[in-house]
Amino acid sequence: MMGQKTLLLAGLLGLTTTANAQASSAQQAAERDLFAKIVEIPTVEGQPAEFKKLIRLLTSEFRKAGITNVIVKDHDNTQTLIARWPAAKPSGKRPILLMAHMDVVAAKASDWKYPPFQFREEGGYYLGRGSNDNKAALTGIVLALQYLHAEKFAPTRDIIILFTGDEETVGNGARLAAVEWRDLIDAEYALNGDAGGGSVFPDGRVEGFGIQIAEKTYADFRLTAVNRGGHSSTPRPDNAIYALASALTAIERHRFPAMINDATRASYEMLAKGDSGQYGELVRRFLADPQDRETADLLEAMDPGSTRTRCVATMLSGGHAPNALPQKAEANVNCRIFPSVKIEDVRQQLQALSGPDVTVTAVEGSQTPETAPSPMRDDITQAYRDAVATRFPNAPVLPFQSAGATDGAFLRAAGIPVYGFGGLWGIVGQREGAHGLDERVWAEGFHGQVPIWMEMLRRVAGT
């Protein structure tokens, strides 16, 4: 039989547990509310007023984190935000830079079941254009800084924040920051919230978290076939549309040479140790002979973009009337180029595949810089591993190279190492729709990223 003291203690513990649960619930509600506000601001290309609205909101939120040094740069019909939290106990170490982007891909409302910029919750997910790319991480950074400030965290080096407004388009925010505004963002290294993150199996087991140390070069190429045309009743053998179609078919069938670098090798070596299945066997074969095209093709089929440069047709136009032979046909081919491969070399390969009746030109301003992988750093990898362990003990942390382009390329090209870092996680096998319909982010992962960001910052910018 419980004594009176035991009963009293049990009652107090019950009250404490209830209070903690209520506090946690209230905190998550506040986090969700801020996320909803950020997602519902349609920061798409050509909407400068919406970027200004988001900047005002973020500036207000930074003040809650004690950050008042906020600089806003107007450029290219958008804005870039640069903020700084000065070191409270300077250690002499150079600053670290936190990166994310405010802009999102445009969404055609008629294609969506619900309005794309209407934040909503469904099946454990938060939905809305930009929720996954990249506003979840952006919100996570802001919240982590606020909570660190509330707990009296005293950084030993400056923490700089760079939020760009055109990552999805021309990338001039990062390009200008890396060169013209270098004094405002110069850092020992950057943690890029637009890359990295984890995946968890439906039963709660963690698959792993990735730290991006390299990315492919982005480049668009325009394929153009021209012809003097004529009447459709008298077809000619040199048809512009047919010439372009033949070129695109040749590009579709082409496989660029298999390649490997420090980033992909490190990732594959870790995967080879932990995967005893078919994928692991392919990885081991590829590591043994990266020039084995058959193995590279099989690996590429399971993990697209991992072993080589890839090019794909994304836009098409041609002709001027239904009863006239086409005088012009054009296509856009988008390439994700393996680091160390020159953009001009890829253009020349596309030209050779396209034949003499099609001209291949690089689309001016579309390219990201050609960059080498950021150097592997044990201290950063270990800090990430320790941060993730606050939620997922012993979770694997894998370095990787991303097929998608980010602002990080511009900073790497300027000599600032960039590491794709994310505390966010999703569910293995479940789509999240970045750039697509019903874009979404796993709600548990969204909230769970915040303490991971906090712990990472404690370890890289604390005592």
CSV table of C-alpha atoms in Angstrom, one decimal:
chain,number,residue,atom,x,y,z
A,1,MET,CA,0.0,0.0,0.0
A,2,MET,CA,1.4,3.4,-1.0
A,3,GLY,CA,2.3,5.7,1.8
A,4,GLN,CA,1.2,9.3,1.8
A,5,LYS,CA,4.6,10.6,0.8
A,6,THR,CA,4.7,8.2,-2.2
A,7,LEU,CA,1.3,9.2,-3.3
A,8,LEU,CA,2.2,12.9,-3.0
A,9,LEU,CA,5.4,12.3,-5.1
A,10,ALA,CA,3.4,10.3,-7.7
A,11,GLY,CA,0.9,13.2,-7.9
A,12,LEU,CA,3.7,15.8,-8.4
A,13,LEU,CA,5.3,13.7,-11.1
A,14,GLY,CA,2.0,13.3,-12.8
A,15,LEU,CA,1.5,17.1,-12.8
A,16,THR,CA,5.0,17.6,-14.0
A,17,THR,CA,4.5,15.2,-16.9
A,18,THR,CA,1.2,16.8,-17.9
A,19,ALA,CA,2.8,20.3,-17.7
A,20,ASN,CA,5.7,19.2,-19.9
A,21,ALA,CA,3.4,17.7,-22.4
A,22,GLN,CA,1.3,20.8,-22.5
A,23,ALA,CA,4.4,23.0,-22.9
A,24,SER,CA,5.7,20.7,-25.7
A,25,SER,CA,2.3,20.9,-27.4
A,26,ALA,CA,2.2,24.7,-27.1
A,27,GLN,CA,5.7,24.9,-28.5
A,28,GLN,CA,4.9,22.7,-31.5
A,29,ALA,CA,1.8,24.8,-32.1
A,30,ALA,CA,3.9,28.0,-32.2
A,31,GLU,CA,6.4,26.3,-34.5
A,32,ARG,CA,3.6,25.2,-36.8
A,33,ASP,CA,2.1,28.7,-36.8
A,34,LEU,CA,5.4,30.3,-37.9
A,35,PHE,CA,6.0,27.7,-40.6
A,36,ALA,CA,2.4,28.3,-41.9
A,37,LYS,CA,3.0,32.0,-42.1
A,38,ILE,CA,6.3,31.5,-44.0
A,39,VAL,CA,4.8,28.9,-46.4
A,40,GLU,CA,1.7,31.1,-47.2
A,41,ILE,CA,3.9,34.0,-48.5
A,42,PRO,CA,4.2,33.1,-52.2
A,43,THR,CA,7.8,34.0,-52.8
A,44,VAL,CA,8.0,33.1,-56.4
A,45,GLU,CA,10.0,34.8,-59.2
A,46,GLY,CA,8.6,38.1,-60.2
A,47,GLN,CA,6.8,38.9,-56.9
A,48,PRO,CA,9.1,41.4,-55.1
A,49,ALA,CA,6.3,42.5,-52.7
A,50,GLU,CA,6.0,39.0,-51.4
A,51,PHE,CA,9.8,38.8,-50.7
A,52,LYS,CA,9.6,42.1,-48.8
A,53,LYS,CA,6.7,40.7,-46.8
A,54,LEU,CA,8.7,37.6,-45.8
A,55,ILE,CA,11.8,39.7,-45.1
A,56,ARG,CA,9.7,41.8,-42.6
A,57,LEU,CA,8.5,38.7,-40.9
A,58,LEU,CA,12.0,37.2,-40.7
A,59,THR,CA,13.5,40.4,-39.4
A,60,SER,CA,10.9,40.4,-36.6
A,61,GLU,CA,11.6,36.8,-35.8
A,62,PHE,CA,15.4,37.4,-35.7
A,63,ARG,CA,14.8,40.2,-33.1
A,64,LYS,CA,13.2,37.4,-30.9
A,65,ALA,CA,16.6,35.7,-31.2
A,66,GLY,CA,18.4,38.9,-30.1
A,67,ILE,CA,19.7,39.4,-33.7
A,68,THR,CA,19.4,43.0,-34.8
A,69,ASN,CA,22.2,43.2,-37.3
A,70,VAL,CA,20.1,42.4,-40.4
A,71,ILE,CA,21.1,43.7,-43.9
A,72,VAL,CA,18.7,43.4,-46.9
A,73,LYS,CA,20.1,43.5,-50.4
A,74,ASP,CA,17.8,44.4,-53.3
A,75,HIS,CA,18.7,42.8,-56.6
A,76,ASP,CA,17.2,41.2,-59.7
A,77,ASN,CA,13.6,42.0,-58.6
A,78,THR,CA,14.1,40.1,-55.3
A,79,GLN,CA,16.0,40.4,-52.0
A,80,THR,CA,18.7,38.6,-50.1
A,81,LEU,CA,18.9,38.8,-46.3
A,82,ILE,CA,22.2,38.7,-44.3
A,83,ALA,CA,22.1,38.6,-40.5
A,84,ARG,CA,24.8,38.2,-37.9
A,85,TRP,CA,24.8,37.0,-34.3
A,86,PRO,CA,28.1,38.4,-32.9
A,87,ALA,CA,30.2,36.2,-30.7
A,88,ALA,CA,29.5,36.7,-27.0
A,89,LYS,CA,32.8,35.0,-26.0
A,90,PRO,CA,35.1,35.4,-28.9
A,91,SER,CA,37.4,32.5,-29.4
A,92,GLY,CA,39.3,33.9,-32.4
A,93,LYS,CA,37.7,31.4,-34.7
A,94,ARG,CA,36.2,32.6,-38.0
A,95,PRO,CA,32.4,32.8,-38.3
A,96,ILE,CA,30.2,30.0,-39.5
A,97,LEU,CA,27.5,30.7,-42.1
A,98,LEU,CA,24.0,29.2,-42.1
A,99,MET,CA,22.3,29.1,-45.5
A,100,ALA,CA,18.8,28.6,-46.8
A,101,HIS,CA,16.7,30.2,-49.6
A,102,MET,CA,13.4,32.1,-49.4
A,103,ASP,CA,12.2,31.6,-53.0
A,104,VAL,CA,10.1,28.6,-54.2
A,105,VAL,CA,9.3,27.2,-57.6
A,106,ALA,CA,6.1,28.6,-59.1
A,107,ALA,CA,3.0,26.4,-58.9
A,108,LYS,CA,0.1,26.3,-61.3
A,109,ALA,CA,-2.9,26.5,-59.0
A,110,SER,CA,-5.3,24.6,-61.4
A,111,ASP,CA,-3.1,21.5,-61.2
A,112,TRP,CA,-3.4,21.4,-57.4
A,113,LYS,CA,-6.2,19.9,-55.4
A,114,TYR,CA,-5.9,22.7,-52.9
A,115,PRO,CA,-4.4,26.2,-53.4
A,116,PRO,CA,-0.6,25.6,-53.5
A,117,PHE,CA,0.1,28.4,-51.0
A,118,GLN,CA,-2.6,27.3,-48.5
A,119,PHE,CA,-0.7,25.6,-45.6
A,120,ARG,CA,-2.5,22.5,-44.4
A,121,GLU,CA,-1.9,19.3,-42.5
A,122,GLU,CA,-2.8,15.8,-43.7
A,123,GLY,CA,-1.7,12.3,-42.8
A,124,GLY,CA,1.2,13.5,-40.6
A,125,TYR,CA,2.5,15.9,-43.2
A,126,TYR,CA,2.5,19.6,-43.6
A,127,LEU,CA,1.7,20.6,-47.2
A,128,GLY,CA,2.2,23.7,-49.3
A,129,ARG,CA,4.5,24.9,-52.1
A,130,GLY,CA,7.9,25.4,-50.7
A,131,SER,CA,7.2,23.5,-47.5
A,132,ASN,CA,10.0,21.0,-48.4
A,133,ASP,CA,12.2,23.1,-50.6
A,134,ASN,CA,13.4,25.1,-48.7
A,135,LYS,CA,11.1,26.7,-46.1
A,136,ALA,CA,11.1,23.9,-43.6
A,137,ALA,CA,14.9,24.2,-43.1
A,138,LEU,CA,14.7,28.0,-43.2
A,139,THR,CA,12.1,28.0,-40.4
A,140,GLY,CA,14.1,25.4,-38.5
A,141,ILE,CA,17.2,27.7,-38.5
A,142,VAL,CA,15.2,30.6,-37.2
A,143,LEU,CA,13.6,28.6,-34.4
A,144,ALA,CA,16.9,27.1,-33.3
A,145,LEU,CA,18.4,30.5,-33.0
A,146,GLN,CA,15.5,31.8,-31.0
A,147,TYR,CA,15.6,28.8,-28.6
A,148,LEU,CA,19.4,29.1,-28.2
A,149,HIS,CA,19.0,32.8,-27.4
A,150,ALA,CA,16.3,32.0,-24.8
A,151,GLU,CA,18.6,29.5,-23.0
A,152,LYS,CA,21.4,32.2,-22.9
A,153,PHE,CA,23.6,30.5,-25.4
A,154,ALA,CA,26.8,32.5,-25.8
A,155,PRO,CA,28.4,31.8,-29.2
A,156,THR,CA,32.2,31.8,-29.3
A,157,ARG,CA,32.3,32.8,-32.9
A,158,ASP,CA,30.0,34.9,-35.1
A,159,ILE,CA,27.0,33.1,-36.6
A,160,ILE,CA,26.0,34.6,-40.0
A,161,ILE,CA,22.8,33.8,-41.8
A,162,LEU,CA,22.4,34.0,-45.5
A,163,PHE,CA,18.8,33.7,-46.9
A,164,THR,CA,18.7,34.2,-50.7
A,165,GLY,CA,15.7,35.1,-52.9
A,166,ASP,CA,16.6,33.5,-56.3
A,167,GLU,CA,18.2,30.1,-55.6
A,168,GLU,CA,15.5,28.5,-57.8
A,169,THR,CA,16.2,30.8,-60.7
A,170,VAL,CA,19.4,32.8,-61.5
A,171,GLY,CA,21.2,32.4,-58.2
A,172,ASN,CA,22.5,35.9,-58.1
A,173,GLY,CA,22.0,36.2,-54.4
A,174,ALA,CA,24.6,33.6,-53.6
A,175,ARG,CA,26.8,34.8,-56.5
A,176,LEU,CA,26.8,38.4,-55.3
A,177,ALA,CA,27.3,37.3,-51.6
A,178,ALA,CA,30.3,35.2,-52.6
A,179,VAL,CA,32.0,38.1,-54.4
A,180,GLU,CA,30.6,41.6,-53.9
A,181,TRP,CA,29.3,41.1,-50.4
A,182,ARG,CA,32.0,38.8,-49.3
A,183,ASP,CA,32.9,40.9,-46.2
A,184,LEU,CA,29.4,40.4,-44.9
A,185,ILE,CA,29.3,36.6,-45.3
A,186,ASP,CA,33.0,35.5,-45.1
A,187,ALA,CA,33.2,32.4,-42.9
A,188,GLU,CA,35.4,29.4,-42.2
A,189,TYR,CA,32.7,27.2,-43.7
A,190,ALA,CA,28.9,27.2,-44.3
A,191,LEU,CA,26.1,24.8,-43.2
A,192,ASN,CA,23.6,24.7,-46.1
A,193,GLY,CA,20.1,23.9,-45.0
A,194,ASP,CA,19.1,23.2,-48.6
A,195,ALA,CA,21.0,19.9,-48.6
A,196,GLY,CA,21.5,17.1,-46.2
A,197,GLY,CA,18.9,15.6,-43.8
A,198,GLY,CA,17.8,12.1,-43.0
A,199,SER,CA,15.3,9.3,-43.6
A,200,VAL,CA,13.5,7.0,-41.2
A,201,PHE,CA,11.7,3.7,-41.8
A,202,PRO,CA,7.9,3.6,-41.1
A,203,ASP,CA,8.6,1.6,-38.0
A,204,GLY,CA,10.9,4.3,-36.5
A,205,ARG,CA,14.3,2.8,-37.4
A,206,VAL,CA,16.6,5.4,-38.8
A,207,GLU,CA,18.1,4.7,-42.2
A,208,GLY,CA,20.7,7.5,-42.0
A,209,PHE,CA,21.5,11.2,-42.4
A,210,GLY,CA,23.5,12.7,-45.2
A,211,ILE,CA,26.0,15.5,-45.2
A,212,GLN,CA,26.4,17.0,-48.7
A,213,ILE,CA,30.0,17.8,-49.6
A,214,ALA,CA,29.7,18.1,-53.4
A,215,GLU,CA,27.1,18.8,-56.0
A,216,LYS,CA,26.8,18.6,-59.7
A,217,THR,CA,27.1,21.6,-62.0
A,218,TYR,CA,23.8,22.9,-63.4
A,219,ALA,CA,23.7,24.0,-67.0
A,220,ASP,CA,21.0,24.4,-69.7
A,221,PHE,CA,21.6,24.0,-73.4
A,222,ARG,CA,19.5,25.2,-76.2
A,223,LEU,CA,19.2,22.9,-79.3
A,224,THR,CA,18.1,24.8,-82.4
A,225,ALA,CA,17.3,23.5,-85.8
A,226,VAL,CA,16.5,26.1,-88.6
A,227,ASN,CA,15.1,25.6,-92.1
A,228,ARG,CA,13.7,27.7,-94.9
A,229,GLY,CA,10.4,25.8,-94.5
A,230,GLY,CA,7.8,25.8,-97.2
A,231,HIS,CA,4.3,24.4,-97.9
A,232,SER,CA,3.3,21.3,-95.9
A,233,SER,CA,1.8,19.8,-99.1
A,234,THR,CA,5.4,19.4,-100.5
A,235,PRO,CA,7.5,18.0,-97.6
A,236,ARG,CA,11.2,18.3,-97.7
A,237,PRO,CA,13.8,15.8,-96.4
A,238,ASP,CA,15.4,18.4,-94.2
A,239,ASN,CA,12.7,19.1,-91.7
A,240,ALA,CA,13.6,21.1,-88.6
A,241,ILE,CA,11.4,19.2,-86.2
A,242,TYR,CA,12.7,15.8,-87.4
A,243,ALA,CA,16.3,17.0,-87.1
A,244,LEU,CA,15.6,18.1,-83.6
A,245,ALA,CA,13.7,14.9,-82.7
A,246,SER,CA,16.7,12.8,-84.0
A,247,ALA,CA,19.1,14.9,-81.8
A,248,LEU,CA,17.0,14.4,-78.7
A,249,THR,CA,16.7,10.7,-79.3
A,250,ALA,CA,20.5,10.5,-79.6
A,251,ILE,CA,20.9,12.4,-76.4
A,252,GLU,CA,18.3,10.2,-74.6
A,253,ARG,CA,20.2,7.1,-75.6
A,254,HIS,CA,23.6,8.4,-74.7
A,255,ARG,CA,25.4,7.5,-71.5
A,256,PHE,CA,28.2,9.7,-70.3
A,257,PRO,CA,31.3,8.0,-68.9
A,258,ALA,CA,31.1,6.6,-65.4
A,259,MET,CA,33.0,8.7,-62.8
A,260,ILE,CA,33.9,8.7,-59.1
A,261,ASN,CA,35.3,11.4,-56.8
A,262,ASP,CA,36.1,11.8,-53.1
A,263,ALA,CA,32.5,12.6,-52.2
A,264,THR,CA,30.9,9.6,-54.0
A,265,ARG,CA,33.7,7.2,-53.0
A,266,ALA,CA,33.3,8.1,-49.3
A,267,SER,CA,29.5,7.6,-49.6
A,268,TYR,CA,29.8,4.3,-51.4
A,269,GLU,CA,32.5,3.0,-49.0
A,270,MET,CA,30.2,3.5,-46.1
A,271,LEU,CA,27.2,2.0,-47.9
A,272,ALA,CA,29.2,-1.0,-49.0
A,273,LYS,CA,29.9,-1.8,-45.3
A,274,GLY,CA,26.3,-1.7,-44.3
A,275,ASP,CA,24.3,-3.1,-47.2
A,276,SER,CA,24.5,-6.9,-47.8
A,277,GLY,CA,21.9,-6.9,-50.5
A,278,GLN,CA,22.0,-6.4,-54.3
A,279,TYR,CA,22.6,-2.6,-54.0
A,280,GLY,CA,25.6,-3.2,-51.7
A,281,GLU,CA,27.0,-5.8,-54.1
A,282,LEU,CA,26.7,-3.3,-57.0
A,283,VAL,CA,28.4,-0.6,-54.9
A,284,ARG,CA,31.3,-2.9,-54.0
A,285,ARG,CA,31.7,-3.9,-57.7
A,286,PHE,CA,31.7,-0.2,-58.7
A,287,LEU,CA,34.3,0.7,-56.1
A,288,ALA,CA,36.5,-2.1,-57.3
A,289,ASP,CA,36.3,-0.8,-60.9
A,290,PRO,CA,34.7,2.6,-61.4
A,291,GLN,CA,35.2,2.2,-65.2
A,292,ASP,CA,32.9,-0.8,-65.4
A,293,ARG,CA,30.1,0.6,-67.4
A,294,GLU,CA,27.7,-2.3,-66.9
A,295,THR,CA,28.0,-2.0,-63.1
A,296,ALA,CA,27.7,1.8,-63.3
A,297,ASP,CA,24.6,1.5,-65.5
A,298,LEU,CA,23.0,-0.9,-63.0
A,299,LEU,CA,23.9,1.3,-60.1
A,300,GLU,CA,22.6,4.4,-62.0
A,301,ALA,CA,19.3,2.7,-62.5
A,302,MET,CA,18.9,2.2,-58.8
A,303,ASP,CA,20.3,5.6,-57.8
A,304,PRO,CA,19.9,8.1,-60.7
A,305,GLY,CA,22.5,10.7,-61.0
A,306,SER,CA,25.1,9.0,-58.8
A,307,THR,CA,27.7,7.8,-61.3
A,308,ARG,CA,27.9,10.2,-64.2
A,309,THR,CA,26.8,13.4,-65.9
A,310,ARG,CA,23.1,13.3,-66.9
A,311,CYS,CA,21.2,15.4,-69.5
A,312,VAL,CA,17.5,15.4,-70.1
A,313,ALA,CA,15.1,17.3,-72.5
A,314,THR,CA,12.9,19.6,-70.4
A,315,MET,CA,11.2,22.1,-72.9
A,316,LEU,CA,10.2,21.9,-76.6
A,317,SER,CA,8.8,24.3,-79.2
A,318,GLY,CA,8.7,24.3,-83.0
A,319,GLY,CA,6.9,25.4,-86.1
A,320,HIS,CA,4.7,28.4,-86.8
A,321,ALA,CA,1.6,27.1,-88.6
A,322,PRO,CA,-0.2,23.7,-88.9
A,323,ASN,CA,0.0,23.8,-92.7
A,324,ALA,CA,3.6,25.0,-93.1
A,325,LEU,CA,6.9,23.2,-92.8
A,326,PRO,CA,8.7,24.3,-89.7
A,327,GLN,CA,11.3,27.0,-90.1
A,328,LYS,CA,12.6,26.6,-86.6
A,329,ALA,CA,12.5,24.0,-83.7
A,330,GLU,CA,14.0,24.4,-80.3
A,331,ALA,CA,14.5,22.3,-77.2
A,332,ASN,CA,16.0,22.9,-73.8
A,333,VAL,CA,18.3,20.2,-72.5
A,334,ASN,CA,19.1,20.4,-68.8
A,335,CYS,CA,22.4,18.8,-67.6
A,336,ARG,CA,23.6,17.9,-64.2
A,337,ILE,CA,27.3,17.7,-64.7
A,338,PHE,CA,29.7,15.6,-62.6
A,339,PRO,CA,32.2,17.8,-60.7
A,340,SER,CA,35.5,18.4,-62.6
A,341,VAL,CA,33.8,18.0,-66.0
A,342,LYS,CA,33.8,21.2,-68.0
A,343,ILE,CA,30.5,22.7,-69.2
A,344,GLU,CA,32.1,23.3,-72.7
A,345,ASP,CA,33.1,19.7,-72.9
A,346,VAL,CA,29.5,18.6,-72.3
A,347,ARG,CA,28.2,21.1,-74.9
A,348,GLN,CA,30.6,19.6,-77.5
A,349,GLN,CA,29.4,16.1,-76.7
A,350,LEU,CA,25.8,17.2,-77.2
A,351,GLN,CA,26.7,18.9,-80.4
A,352,ALA,CA,28.4,15.7,-81.7
A,353,LEU,CA,25.3,13.7,-80.8
A,354,SER,CA,22.9,16.3,-82.4
A,355,GLY,CA,24.5,16.3,-85.9
A,356,PRO,CA,25.1,19.2,-88.3
A,357,ASP,CA,21.5,20.3,-88.7
A,358,VAL,CA,21.2,21.2,-85.0
A,359,THR,CA,23.1,23.9,-83.2
A,360,VAL,CA,23.8,23.5,-79.5
A,361,THR,CA,24.5,26.6,-77.4
A,362,ALA,CA,24.9,27.0,-73.6
A,363,VAL,CA,22.1,29.1,-72.2
A,364,GLU,CA,23.7,32.3,-70.8
A,365,GLY,CA,23.4,32.7,-67.1
A,366,SER,CA,22.0,29.3,-66.4
A,367,GLN,CA,25.2,27.6,-65.1
A,368,THR,CA,26.3,27.2,-61.6
A,369,PRO,CA,30.1,27.2,-61.0
A,370,GLU,CA,32.2,24.2,-61.7
A,371,THR,CA,33.4,23.2,-58.2
A,372,ALA,CA,35.4,20.4,-56.5
A,373,PRO,CA,34.0,18.7,-53.4
A,374,SER,CA,34.4,20.4,-50.0
A,375,PRO,CA,37.2,18.7,-48.0
A,376,MET,CA,36.0,16.0,-45.6
A,377,ARG,CA,36.3,17.3,-42.0
A,378,ASP,CA,36.1,14.9,-39.1
A,379,ASP,CA,35.1,17.6,-36.7
A,380,ILE,CA,32.0,18.7,-38.7
A,381,THR,CA,31.0,15.1,-39.4
A,382,GLN,CA,31.3,14.2,-35.7
A,383,ALA,CA,29.4,17.3,-34.7
A,384,TYR,CA,26.6,16.3,-37.1
A,385,ARG,CA,26.6,12.7,-35.8
A,386,ASP,CA,26.4,14.0,-32.2
A,387,ALA,CA,23.6,16.4,-33.1
A,388,VAL,CA,21.6,13.7,-34.8
A,389,ALA,CA,22.2,11.3,-31.8
A,390,THR,CA,20.1,13.6,-29.6
A,391,ARG,CA,17.1,12.0,-31.4
A,392,PHE,CA,18.6,9.0,-33.2
A,393,PRO,CA,21.5,7.4,-31.3
A,394,ASN,CA,24.1,5.7,-33.5
A,395,ALA,CA,22.5,6.9,-36.7
A,396,PRO,CA,24.8,6.6,-39.7
A,397,VAL,CA,26.0,9.9,-41.2
A,398,LEU,CA,27.0,9.6,-44.8
A,399,PRO,CA,28.9,12.2,-46.9
A,400,PHE,CA,27.3,12.5,-50.4
A,401,GLN,CA,27.2,14.3,-53.7
A,402,SER,CA,23.8,15.8,-54.7
A,403,ALA,CA,22.5,15.8,-58.2
A,404,GLY,CA,20.5,19.0,-57.5
A,405,ALA,CA,22.1,22.4,-57.6
A,406,THR,CA,22.2,24.8,-54.6
A,407,ASP,CA,23.5,28.1,-53.6
A,408,GLY,CA,26.4,26.3,-52.1
A,409,ALA,CA,28.2,26.0,-55.5
A,410,PHE,CA,28.8,29.8,-55.6
A,411,LEU,CA,30.4,29.8,-52.2
A,412,ARG,CA,32.5,26.7,-52.9
A,413,ALA,CA,33.8,28.4,-56.1
A,414,ALA,CA,34.8,31.4,-53.9
A,415,GLY,CA,36.8,29.3,-51.5
A,416,ILE,CA,34.2,28.8,-48.7
A,417,PRO,CA,33.7,25.1,-48.0
A,418,VAL,CA,30.0,24.2,-47.8
A,419,TYR,CA,28.4,21.3,-46.0
A,420,GLY,CA,24.8,20.4,-46.6
A,421,PHE,CA,23.4,20.0,-43.2
A,422,GLY,CA,19.8,19.2,-42.2
A,423,GLY,CA,18.1,17.9,-39.1
A,424,LEU,CA,14.9,17.4,-41.1
A,425,TRP,CA,13.9,13.8,-41.9
A,426,GLY,CA,11.3,12.0,-44.0
A,427,ILE,CA,9.9,8.5,-44.3
A,428,VAL,CA,11.7,6.0,-46.5
A,429,GLY,CA,9.7,5.3,-49.7
A,430,GLN,CA,7.3,8.2,-49.3
A,431,ARG,CA,7.5,11.0,-51.8
A,432,GLU,CA,7.6,14.6,-50.6
A,433,GLY,CA,7.0,16.4,-53.9
A,434,ALA,CA,9.7,19.1,-54.0
A,435,HIS,CA,9.0,21.2,-57.1
A,436,GLY,CA,5.9,19.0,-57.7
A,437,LEU,CA,2.3,18.7,-56.8
A,438,ASP,CA,1.2,18.5,-53.2
A,439,GLU,CA,4.7,19.3,-51.9
A,440,ARG,CA,5.0,18.3,-48.3
A,441,VAL,CA,7.2,17.7,-45.3
A,442,TRP,CA,6.9,15.1,-42.5
A,443,ALA,CA,5.6,17.0,-39.5
A,444,GLU,CA,7.5,15.0,-36.9
A,445,GLY,CA,10.7,15.6,-38.9
A,446,PHE,CA,10.0,19.3,-39.2
A,447,HIS,CA,9.7,19.8,-35.5
A,448,GLY,CA,12.4,17.3,-34.7
A,449,GLN,CA,15.0,19.2,-36.8
A,450,VAL,CA,15.0,22.1,-34.4
A,451,PRO,CA,16.9,20.5,-31.5
A,452,ILE,CA,19.3,18.9,-34.0
A,453,TRP,CA,20.1,22.4,-35.4
A,454,MET,CA,20.5,23.6,-31.8
A,455,GLU,CA,22.9,20.8,-30.8
A,456,MET,CA,24.9,21.3,-34.0
A,457,LEU,CA,25.3,25.0,-33.3
A,458,ARG,CA,26.3,24.3,-29.7
A,459,ARG,CA,29.1,22.0,-30.9
A,460,VAL,CA,30.5,24.2,-33.7
A,461,ALA,CA,29.9,27.6,-32.1
A,462,GLY,CA,29.9,26.9,-28.4
A,463,THR,CA,32.6,26.5,-25.8
